[in-house]
Coordinates of N, CA and C and ligand atoms in Angstrom, one line a residue:
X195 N -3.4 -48.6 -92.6 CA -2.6 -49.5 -91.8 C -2.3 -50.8 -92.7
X196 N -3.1 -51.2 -93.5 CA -2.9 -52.2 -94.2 C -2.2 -51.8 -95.2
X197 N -2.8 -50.9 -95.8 CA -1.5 -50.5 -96.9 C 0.1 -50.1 -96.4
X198 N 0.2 -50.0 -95.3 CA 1.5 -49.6 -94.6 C 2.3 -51.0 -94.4
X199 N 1.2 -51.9 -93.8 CA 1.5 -53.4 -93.9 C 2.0 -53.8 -95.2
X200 N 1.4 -53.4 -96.0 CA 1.9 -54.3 -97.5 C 3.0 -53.3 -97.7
X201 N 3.0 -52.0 -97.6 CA 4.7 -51.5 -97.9 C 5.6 -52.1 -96.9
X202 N 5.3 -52.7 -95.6 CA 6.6 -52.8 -94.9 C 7.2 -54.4 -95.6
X203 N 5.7 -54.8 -95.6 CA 6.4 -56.4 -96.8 C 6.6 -56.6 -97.8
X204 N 6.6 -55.2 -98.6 CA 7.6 -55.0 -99.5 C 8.6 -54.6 -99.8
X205 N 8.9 -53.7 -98.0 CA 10.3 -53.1 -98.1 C 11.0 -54.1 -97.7
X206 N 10.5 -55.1 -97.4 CA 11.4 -56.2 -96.8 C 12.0 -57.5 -97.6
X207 N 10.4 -57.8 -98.1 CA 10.8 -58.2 -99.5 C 11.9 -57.4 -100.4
X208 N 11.9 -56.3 -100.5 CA 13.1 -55.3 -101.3 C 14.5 -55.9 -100.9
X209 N 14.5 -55.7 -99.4 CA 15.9 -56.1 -98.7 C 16.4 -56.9 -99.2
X210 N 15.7 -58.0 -99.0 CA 15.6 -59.4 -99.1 C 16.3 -59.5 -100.2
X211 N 15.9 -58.9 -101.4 CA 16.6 -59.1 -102.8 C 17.7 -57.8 -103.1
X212 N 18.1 -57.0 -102.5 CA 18.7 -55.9 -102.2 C 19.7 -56.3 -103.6
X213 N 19.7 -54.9 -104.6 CA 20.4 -54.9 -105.8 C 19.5 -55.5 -106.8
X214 N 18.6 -56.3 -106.9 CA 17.8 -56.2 -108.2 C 16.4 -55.6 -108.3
X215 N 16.2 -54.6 -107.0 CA 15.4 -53.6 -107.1 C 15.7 -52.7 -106.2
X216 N 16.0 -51.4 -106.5 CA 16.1 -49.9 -105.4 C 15.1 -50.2 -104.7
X217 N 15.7 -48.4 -104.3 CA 14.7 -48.5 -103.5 C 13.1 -47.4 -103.9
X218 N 13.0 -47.7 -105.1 CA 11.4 -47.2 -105.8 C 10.4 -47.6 -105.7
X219 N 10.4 -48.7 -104.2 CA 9.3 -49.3 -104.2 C 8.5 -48.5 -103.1
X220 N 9.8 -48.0 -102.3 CA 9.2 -47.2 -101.0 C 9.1 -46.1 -100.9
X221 N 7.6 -45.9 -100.7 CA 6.8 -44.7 -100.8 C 7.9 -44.0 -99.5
X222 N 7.6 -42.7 -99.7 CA 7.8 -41.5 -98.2 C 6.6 -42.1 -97.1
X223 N 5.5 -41.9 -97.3 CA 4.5 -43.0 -95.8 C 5.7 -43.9 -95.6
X224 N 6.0 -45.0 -96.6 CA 6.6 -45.5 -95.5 C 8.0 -45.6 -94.7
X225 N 8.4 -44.3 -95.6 CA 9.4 -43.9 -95.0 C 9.7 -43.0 -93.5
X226 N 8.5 -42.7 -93.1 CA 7.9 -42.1 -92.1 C 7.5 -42.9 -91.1
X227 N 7.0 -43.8 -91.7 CA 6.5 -45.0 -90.7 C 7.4 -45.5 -90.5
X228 N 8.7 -46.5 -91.2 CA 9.6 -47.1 -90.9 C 10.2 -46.0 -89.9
X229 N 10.6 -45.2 -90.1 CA 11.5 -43.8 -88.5 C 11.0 -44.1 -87.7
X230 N 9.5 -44.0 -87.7 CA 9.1 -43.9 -86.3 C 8.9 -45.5 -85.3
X231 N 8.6 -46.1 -86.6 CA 8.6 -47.7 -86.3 C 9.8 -48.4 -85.3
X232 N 10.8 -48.1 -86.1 CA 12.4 -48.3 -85.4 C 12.1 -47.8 -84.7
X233 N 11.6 -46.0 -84.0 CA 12.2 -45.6 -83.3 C 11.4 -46.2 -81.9
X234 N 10.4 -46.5 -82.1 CA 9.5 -47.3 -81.0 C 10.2 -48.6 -80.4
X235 N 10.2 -49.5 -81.6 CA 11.1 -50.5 -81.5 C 12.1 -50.3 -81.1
X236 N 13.2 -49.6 -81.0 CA 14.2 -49.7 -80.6 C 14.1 -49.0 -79.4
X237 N 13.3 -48.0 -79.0 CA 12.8 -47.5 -77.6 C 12.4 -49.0 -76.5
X238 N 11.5 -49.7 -77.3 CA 10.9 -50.8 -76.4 C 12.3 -51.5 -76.3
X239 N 13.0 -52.1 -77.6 CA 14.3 -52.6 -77.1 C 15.1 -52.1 -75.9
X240 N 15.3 -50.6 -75.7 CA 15.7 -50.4 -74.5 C 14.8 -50.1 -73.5
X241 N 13.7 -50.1 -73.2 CA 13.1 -50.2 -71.9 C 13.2 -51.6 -71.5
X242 N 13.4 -52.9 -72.3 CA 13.2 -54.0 -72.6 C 14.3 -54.5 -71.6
X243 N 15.7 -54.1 -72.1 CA 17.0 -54.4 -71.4 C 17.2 -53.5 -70.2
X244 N 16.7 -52.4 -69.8 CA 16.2 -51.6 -68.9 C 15.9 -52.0 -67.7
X245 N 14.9 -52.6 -68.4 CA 13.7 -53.4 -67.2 C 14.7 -54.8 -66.5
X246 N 15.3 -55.4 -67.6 CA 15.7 -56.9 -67.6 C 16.8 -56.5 -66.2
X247 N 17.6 -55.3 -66.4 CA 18.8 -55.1 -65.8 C 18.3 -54.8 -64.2
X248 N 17.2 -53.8 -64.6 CA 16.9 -53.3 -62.8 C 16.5 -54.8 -62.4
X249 N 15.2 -55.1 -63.0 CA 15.2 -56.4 -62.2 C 15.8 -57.5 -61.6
X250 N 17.6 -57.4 -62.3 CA 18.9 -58.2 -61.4 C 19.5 -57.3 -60.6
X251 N 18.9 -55.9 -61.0 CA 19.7 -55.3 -59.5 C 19.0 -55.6 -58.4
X252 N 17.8 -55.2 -58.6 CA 16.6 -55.6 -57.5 C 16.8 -57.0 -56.7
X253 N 16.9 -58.3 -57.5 CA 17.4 -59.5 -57.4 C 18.3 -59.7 -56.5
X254 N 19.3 -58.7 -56.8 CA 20.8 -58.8 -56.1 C 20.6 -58.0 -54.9
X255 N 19.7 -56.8 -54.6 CA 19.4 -56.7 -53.1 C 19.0 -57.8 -52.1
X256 N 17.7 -58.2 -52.7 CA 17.1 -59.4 -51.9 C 18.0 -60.2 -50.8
X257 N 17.8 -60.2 -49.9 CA 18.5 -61.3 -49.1 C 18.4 -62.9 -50.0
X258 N 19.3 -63.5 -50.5 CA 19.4 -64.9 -50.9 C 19.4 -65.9 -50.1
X259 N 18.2 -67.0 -50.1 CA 19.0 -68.4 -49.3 C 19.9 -68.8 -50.1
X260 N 20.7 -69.6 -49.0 CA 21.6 -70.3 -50.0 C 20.9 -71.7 -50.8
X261 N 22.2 -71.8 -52.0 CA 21.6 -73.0 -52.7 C 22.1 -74.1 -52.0
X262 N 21.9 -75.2 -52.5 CA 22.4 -76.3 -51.9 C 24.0 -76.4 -52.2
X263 N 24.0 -76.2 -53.1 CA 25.7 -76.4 -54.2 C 26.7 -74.8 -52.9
X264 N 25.9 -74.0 -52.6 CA 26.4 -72.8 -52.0 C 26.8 -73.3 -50.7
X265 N 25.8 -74.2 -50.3 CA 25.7 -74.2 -48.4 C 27.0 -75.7 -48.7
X266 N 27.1 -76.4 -49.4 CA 28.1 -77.2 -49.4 C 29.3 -77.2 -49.7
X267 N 29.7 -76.1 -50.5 CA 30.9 -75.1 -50.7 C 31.2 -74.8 -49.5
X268 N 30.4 -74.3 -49.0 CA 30.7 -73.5 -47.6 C 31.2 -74.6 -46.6
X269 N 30.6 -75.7 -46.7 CA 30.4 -76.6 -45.8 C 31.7 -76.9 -46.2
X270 N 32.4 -77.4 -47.2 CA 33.5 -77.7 -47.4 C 34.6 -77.3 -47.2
X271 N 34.3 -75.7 -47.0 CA 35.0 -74.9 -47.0 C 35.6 -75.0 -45.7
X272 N 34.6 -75.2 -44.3 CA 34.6 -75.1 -42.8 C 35.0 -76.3 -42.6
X273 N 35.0 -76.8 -43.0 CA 34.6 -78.4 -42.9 C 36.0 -79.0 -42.0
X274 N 37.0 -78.5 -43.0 CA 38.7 -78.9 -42.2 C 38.7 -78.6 -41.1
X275 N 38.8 -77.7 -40.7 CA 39.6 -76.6 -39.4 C 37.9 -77.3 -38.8
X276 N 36.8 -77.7 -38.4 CA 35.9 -77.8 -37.4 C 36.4 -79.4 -37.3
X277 N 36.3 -80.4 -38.2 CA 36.5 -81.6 -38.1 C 38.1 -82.0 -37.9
X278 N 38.6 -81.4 -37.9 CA 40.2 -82.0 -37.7 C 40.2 -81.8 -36.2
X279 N 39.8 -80.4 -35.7 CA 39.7 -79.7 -34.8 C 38.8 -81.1 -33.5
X280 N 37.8 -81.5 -34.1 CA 37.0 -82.5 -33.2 C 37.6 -83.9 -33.0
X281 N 38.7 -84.0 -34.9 CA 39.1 -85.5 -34.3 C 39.9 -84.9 -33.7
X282 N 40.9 -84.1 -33.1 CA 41.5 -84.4 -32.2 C 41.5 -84.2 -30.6
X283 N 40.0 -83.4 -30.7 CA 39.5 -83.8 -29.2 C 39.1 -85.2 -29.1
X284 N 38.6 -85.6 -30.1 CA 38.0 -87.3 -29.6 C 39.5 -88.0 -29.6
X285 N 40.5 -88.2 -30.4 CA 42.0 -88.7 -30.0 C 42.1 -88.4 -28.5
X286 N 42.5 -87.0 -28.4 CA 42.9 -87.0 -27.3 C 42.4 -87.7 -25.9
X287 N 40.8 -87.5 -26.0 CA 39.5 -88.3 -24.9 C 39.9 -89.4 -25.5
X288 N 40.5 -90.1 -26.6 CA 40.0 -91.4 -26.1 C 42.0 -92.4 -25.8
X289 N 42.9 -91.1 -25.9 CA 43.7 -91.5 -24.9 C 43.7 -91.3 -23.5
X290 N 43.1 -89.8 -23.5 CA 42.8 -89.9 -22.0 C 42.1 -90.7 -21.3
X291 N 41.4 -91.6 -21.9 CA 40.3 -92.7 -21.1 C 41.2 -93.4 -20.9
X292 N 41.9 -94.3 -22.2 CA 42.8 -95.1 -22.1 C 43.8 -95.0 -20.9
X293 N 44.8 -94.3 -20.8 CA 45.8 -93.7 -19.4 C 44.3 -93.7 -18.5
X294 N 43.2 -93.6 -18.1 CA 42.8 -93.5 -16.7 C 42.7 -94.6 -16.8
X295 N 42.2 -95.8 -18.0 CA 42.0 -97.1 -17.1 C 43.0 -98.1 -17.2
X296 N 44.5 -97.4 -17.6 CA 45.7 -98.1 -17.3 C 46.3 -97.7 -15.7
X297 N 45.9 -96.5 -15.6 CA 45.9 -96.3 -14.5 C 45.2 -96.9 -12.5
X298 N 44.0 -97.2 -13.8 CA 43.0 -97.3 -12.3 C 43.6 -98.6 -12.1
X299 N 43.8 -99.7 -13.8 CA 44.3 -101.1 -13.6 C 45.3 -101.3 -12.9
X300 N 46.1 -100.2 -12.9 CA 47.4 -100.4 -11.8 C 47.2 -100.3 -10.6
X301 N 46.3 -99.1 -10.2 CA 46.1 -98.8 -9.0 C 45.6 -100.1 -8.3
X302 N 44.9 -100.8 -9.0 CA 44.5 -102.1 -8.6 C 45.3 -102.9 -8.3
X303 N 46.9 -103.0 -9.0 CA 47.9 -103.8 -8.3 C 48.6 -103.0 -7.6
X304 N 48.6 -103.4 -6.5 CA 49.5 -102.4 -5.8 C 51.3 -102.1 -6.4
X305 N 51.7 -100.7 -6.0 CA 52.7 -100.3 -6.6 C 53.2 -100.4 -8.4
X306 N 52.1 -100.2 -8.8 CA 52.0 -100.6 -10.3 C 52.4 -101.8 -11.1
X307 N 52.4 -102.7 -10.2 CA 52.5 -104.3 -10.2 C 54.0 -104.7 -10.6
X308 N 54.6 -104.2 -10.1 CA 56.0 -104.5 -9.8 C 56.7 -105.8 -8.9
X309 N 57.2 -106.1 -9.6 CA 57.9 -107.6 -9.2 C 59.1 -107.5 -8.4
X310 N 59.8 -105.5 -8.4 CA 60.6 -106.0 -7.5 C 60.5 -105.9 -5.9
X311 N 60.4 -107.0 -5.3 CA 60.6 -106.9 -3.9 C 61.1 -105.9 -2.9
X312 N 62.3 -105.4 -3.8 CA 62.6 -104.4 -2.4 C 61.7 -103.0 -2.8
X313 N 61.5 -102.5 -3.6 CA 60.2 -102.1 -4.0 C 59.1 -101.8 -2.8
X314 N 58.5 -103.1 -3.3 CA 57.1 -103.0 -2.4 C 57.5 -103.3 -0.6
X315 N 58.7 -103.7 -0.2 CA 59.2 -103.9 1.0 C 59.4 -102.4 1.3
X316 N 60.3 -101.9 0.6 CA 60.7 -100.0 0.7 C 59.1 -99.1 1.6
X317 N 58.3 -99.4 0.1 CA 57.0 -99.3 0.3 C 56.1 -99.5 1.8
X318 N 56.0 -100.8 2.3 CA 55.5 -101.3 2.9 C 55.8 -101.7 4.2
X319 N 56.5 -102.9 3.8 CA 57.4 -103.8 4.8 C 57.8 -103.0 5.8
X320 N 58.6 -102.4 5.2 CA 59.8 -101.6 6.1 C 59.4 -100.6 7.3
X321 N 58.1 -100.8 7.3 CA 57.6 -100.2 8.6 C 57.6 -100.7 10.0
X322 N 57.2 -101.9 9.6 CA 57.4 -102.9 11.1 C 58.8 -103.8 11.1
X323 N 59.3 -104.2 9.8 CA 60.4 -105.1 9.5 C 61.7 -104.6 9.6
X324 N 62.0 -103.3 9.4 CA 63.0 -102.4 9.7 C 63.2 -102.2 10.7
X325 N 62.8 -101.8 11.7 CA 62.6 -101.5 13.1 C 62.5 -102.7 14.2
X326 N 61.7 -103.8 13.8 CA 60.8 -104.7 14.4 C 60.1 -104.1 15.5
X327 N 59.4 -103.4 14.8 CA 58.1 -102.7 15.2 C 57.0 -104.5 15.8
X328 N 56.5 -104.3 16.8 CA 55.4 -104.8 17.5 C 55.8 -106.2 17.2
X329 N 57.6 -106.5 17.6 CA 57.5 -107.7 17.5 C 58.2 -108.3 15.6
X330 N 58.1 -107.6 15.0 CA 58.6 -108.0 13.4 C 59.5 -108.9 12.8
X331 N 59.8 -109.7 12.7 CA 61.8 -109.9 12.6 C 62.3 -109.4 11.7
X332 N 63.3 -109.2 11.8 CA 64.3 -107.8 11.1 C 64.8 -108.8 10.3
X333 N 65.6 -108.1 9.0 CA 66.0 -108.5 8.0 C 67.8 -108.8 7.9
X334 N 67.5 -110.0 9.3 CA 69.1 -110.3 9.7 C 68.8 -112.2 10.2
X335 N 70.2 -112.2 10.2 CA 70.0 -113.9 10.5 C 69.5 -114.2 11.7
X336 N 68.9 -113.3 12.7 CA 68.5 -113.8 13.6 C 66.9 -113.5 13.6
X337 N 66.2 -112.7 12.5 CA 65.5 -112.5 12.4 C 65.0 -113.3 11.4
X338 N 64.3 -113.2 10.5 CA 63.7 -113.4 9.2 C 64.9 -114.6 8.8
X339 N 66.1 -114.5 8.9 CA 67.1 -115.4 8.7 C 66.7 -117.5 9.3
X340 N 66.5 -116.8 10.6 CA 66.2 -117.4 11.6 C 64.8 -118.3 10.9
X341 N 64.3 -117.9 10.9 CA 62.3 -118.1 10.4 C 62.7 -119.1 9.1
X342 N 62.9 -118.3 8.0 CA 63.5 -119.2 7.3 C 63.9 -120.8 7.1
X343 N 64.8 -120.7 8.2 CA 65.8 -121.8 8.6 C 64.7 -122.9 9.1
X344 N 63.5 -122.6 9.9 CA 62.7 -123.2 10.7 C 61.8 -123.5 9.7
X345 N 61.0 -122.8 9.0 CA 60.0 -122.9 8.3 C 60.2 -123.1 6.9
X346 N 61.2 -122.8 7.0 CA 61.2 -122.7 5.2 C 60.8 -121.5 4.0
X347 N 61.4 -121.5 3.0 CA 60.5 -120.6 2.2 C 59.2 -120.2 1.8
X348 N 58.5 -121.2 2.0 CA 57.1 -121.5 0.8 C 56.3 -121.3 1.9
X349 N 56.6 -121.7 3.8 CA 55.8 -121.5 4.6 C 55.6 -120.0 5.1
X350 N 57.1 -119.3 4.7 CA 57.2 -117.4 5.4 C 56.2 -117.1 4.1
X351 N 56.4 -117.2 2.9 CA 55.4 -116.8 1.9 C 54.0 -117.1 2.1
X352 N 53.5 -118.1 2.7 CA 52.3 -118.4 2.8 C 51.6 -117.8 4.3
X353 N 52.6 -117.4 5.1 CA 52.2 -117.2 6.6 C 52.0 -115.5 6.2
X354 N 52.6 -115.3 5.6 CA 53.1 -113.2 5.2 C 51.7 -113.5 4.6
X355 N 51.5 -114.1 3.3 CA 50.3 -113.5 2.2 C 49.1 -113.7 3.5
X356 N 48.4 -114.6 3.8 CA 47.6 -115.6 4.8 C 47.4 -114.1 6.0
X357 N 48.6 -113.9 6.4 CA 48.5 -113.1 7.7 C 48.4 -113.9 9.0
X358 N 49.2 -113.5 10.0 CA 49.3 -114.5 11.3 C 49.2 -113.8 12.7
X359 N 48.9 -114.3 13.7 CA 49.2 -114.1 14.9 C 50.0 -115.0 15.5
X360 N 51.0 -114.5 15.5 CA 52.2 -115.3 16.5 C 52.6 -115.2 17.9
X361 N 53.4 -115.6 18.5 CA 53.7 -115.3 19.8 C 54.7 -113.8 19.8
X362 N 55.1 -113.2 18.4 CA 55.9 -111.9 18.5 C 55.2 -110.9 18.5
X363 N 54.0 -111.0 17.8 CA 52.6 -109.9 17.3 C 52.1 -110.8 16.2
X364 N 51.5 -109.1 15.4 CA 50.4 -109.8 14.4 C 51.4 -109.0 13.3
X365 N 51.0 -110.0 12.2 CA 51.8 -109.9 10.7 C 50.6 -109.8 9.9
X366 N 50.0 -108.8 9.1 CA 48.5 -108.4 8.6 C 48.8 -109.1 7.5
X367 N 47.6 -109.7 7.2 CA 47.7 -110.4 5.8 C 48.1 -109.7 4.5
X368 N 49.1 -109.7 3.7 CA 49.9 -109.2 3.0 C 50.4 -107.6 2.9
X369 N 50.8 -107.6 4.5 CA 51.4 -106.3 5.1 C 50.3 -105.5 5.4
X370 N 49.0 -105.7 4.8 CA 48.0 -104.7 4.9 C 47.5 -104.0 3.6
X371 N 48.5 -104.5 3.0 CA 47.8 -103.9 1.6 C 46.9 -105.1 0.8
X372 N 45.7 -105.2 0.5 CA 45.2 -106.3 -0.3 C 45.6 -106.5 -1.8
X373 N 45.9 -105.3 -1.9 CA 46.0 -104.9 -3.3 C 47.4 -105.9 -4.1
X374 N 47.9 -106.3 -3.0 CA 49.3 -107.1 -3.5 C 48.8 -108.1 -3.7
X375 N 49.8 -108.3 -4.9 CA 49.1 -109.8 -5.8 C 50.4 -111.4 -4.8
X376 N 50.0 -112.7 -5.2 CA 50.4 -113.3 -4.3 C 51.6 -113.2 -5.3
X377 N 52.3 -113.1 -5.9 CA 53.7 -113.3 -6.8 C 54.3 -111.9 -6.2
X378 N 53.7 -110.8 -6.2 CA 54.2 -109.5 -5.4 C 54.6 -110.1 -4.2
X379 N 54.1 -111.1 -3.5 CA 54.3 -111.4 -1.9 C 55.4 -112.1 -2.1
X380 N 55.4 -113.1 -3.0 CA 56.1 -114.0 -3.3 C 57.9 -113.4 -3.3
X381 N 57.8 -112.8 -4.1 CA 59.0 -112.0 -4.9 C 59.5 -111.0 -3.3
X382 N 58.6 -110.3 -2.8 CA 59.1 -109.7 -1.5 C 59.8 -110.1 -0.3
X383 N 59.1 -111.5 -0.1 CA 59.5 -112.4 1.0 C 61.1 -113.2 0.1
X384 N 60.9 -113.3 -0.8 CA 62.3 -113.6 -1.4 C 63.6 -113.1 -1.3
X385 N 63.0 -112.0 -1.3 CA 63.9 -110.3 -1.6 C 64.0 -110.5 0.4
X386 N 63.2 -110.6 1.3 CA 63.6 -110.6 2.1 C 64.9 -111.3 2.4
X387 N 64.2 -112.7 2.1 CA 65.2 -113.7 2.7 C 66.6 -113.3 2.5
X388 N 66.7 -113.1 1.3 CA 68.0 -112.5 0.6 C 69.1 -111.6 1.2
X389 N 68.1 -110.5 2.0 CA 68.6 -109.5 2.5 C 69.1 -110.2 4.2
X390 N 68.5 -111.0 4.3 CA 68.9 -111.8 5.5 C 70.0 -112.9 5.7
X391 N 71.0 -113.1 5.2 CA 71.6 -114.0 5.2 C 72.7 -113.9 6.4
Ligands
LIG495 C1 52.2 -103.8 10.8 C2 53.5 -104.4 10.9 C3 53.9 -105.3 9.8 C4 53.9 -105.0 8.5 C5 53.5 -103.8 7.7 C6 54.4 -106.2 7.8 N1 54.7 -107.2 8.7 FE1 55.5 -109.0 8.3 N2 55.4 -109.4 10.3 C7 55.0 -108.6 11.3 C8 55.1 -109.3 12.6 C9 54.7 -108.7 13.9 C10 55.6 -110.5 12.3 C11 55.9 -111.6 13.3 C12 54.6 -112.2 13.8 C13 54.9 -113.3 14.8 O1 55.6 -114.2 14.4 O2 54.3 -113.3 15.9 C14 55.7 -110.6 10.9 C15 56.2 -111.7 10.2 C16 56.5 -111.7 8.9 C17 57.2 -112.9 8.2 C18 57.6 -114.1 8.8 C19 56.5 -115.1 8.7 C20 56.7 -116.4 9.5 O3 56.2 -117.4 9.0 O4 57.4 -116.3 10.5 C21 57.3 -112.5 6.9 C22 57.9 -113.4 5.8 C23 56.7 -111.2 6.8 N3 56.3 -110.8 8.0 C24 56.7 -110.6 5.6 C25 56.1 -109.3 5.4 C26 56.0 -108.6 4.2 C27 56.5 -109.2 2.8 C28 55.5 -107.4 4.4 C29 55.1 -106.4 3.4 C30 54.4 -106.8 2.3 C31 55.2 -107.4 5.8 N4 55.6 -108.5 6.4 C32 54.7 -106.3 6.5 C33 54.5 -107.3 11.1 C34 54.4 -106.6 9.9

């Protein structure tokens, strides 16, 4: 073995200077040995790459977690179509909040806070005032015209909002709806007089 050792470091040595010595250095031993030498070697070389290879096939069965760089791709990937998708359920909820509490705030002024008189009279009024239901005065000079003339403007406004019992009936404090603001009364009783002349 040792002498096999010293021919292979001299056949190499040989190489090494290839052209200022043949090859009369190398016995047949180690021409025998080098064959089989390679052939081992180059055997283990491919068991070597063999092995290397199953072992990434094997690898590649395994169920994988993902990596972080993988799950954030992905995440990126989803990411549009889930989050566009959410803002515009939260847009939508937060106009729809918006519309209910412009809504409710209206509901709070009666007839969506409208200033015109004949409006809220159409609405309202016109149940007893039309007719002269239980007593009402009608929306003629002998009515409401009439009242007027006596009282004045600022007092039918203040007797309508207030609410009265008179000697004709009862006039409910701003027709009965609370919800009328005193400039809504205002504007109505105006609109009456108007219609009374
Ligand atoms: C339930 C019936 C009824 C409704 C609804 C009603 N009124 Fe009257 N109103 C009366 C009656 C009755 C009188 C007269 C009371 C009296 O003088 O004895 C009257 C009187 C009035 C007068 C005269 C006040 C005065 O000083 O003489 C005004 C102005 C008036 N109403 C405005 C309104 C307005 C504005 C509305 C709607 C917002 C309305 N009324 C709704 C029954 C009603």
């Amino acid at each position: 073995m040792a002498a096999r050792g010293a021919g292979l470091y001299t056949v190499r040595l040989e190489h090494g200077h290839l052209g200022h010595a043949g090859q009369s250095h190398v016995n047949k031993h180690d021409t025998v040995f080098l064959k089989k030498f390679s052939l081992i070697i180059a055997f283990l070389g491919v068991l070597t790459v063999s092995l290397i290879l199953f072992a990434r096939y094997l690898n590649h069965l395994l169920p994988h977690e993902m990596t972080p760089q993988a799950k954030a791709q992905l995440d990126a990937r989803i990411a549009p179509v889930g989050s566009v998708f959410a803002g515009k359920i939260g847009v939508a909820e937060q106009v729809a909040s918006a519309e209910a509490m412009k809504a409710a705030a209206a509901a709070n002024v009666a007839y969506g806070g409208t200033l015109d008189g004949k409006v809220i009279y159409d609405n309202l009024c016109t149940s007893c005032h039309t007719s002269g239901t239980g007593g009402a005065p009608k929306l003629d000079a002998g009515g409401i015209g009439a009242r007027v003339a006596q009282q004045g403007l600022e007092e039918l406004i203040k007797k309508a909002t207030e609410g009265f019992t008179g000697t004709a009936g009862v006039m409910p404090a701003r027709g009965g709806n609370p919800a009328i603001t005193d400039e809504q009364m205002q504007k109505t009783v105006e609109w009456m007089v108007e219609q009374s002349k």
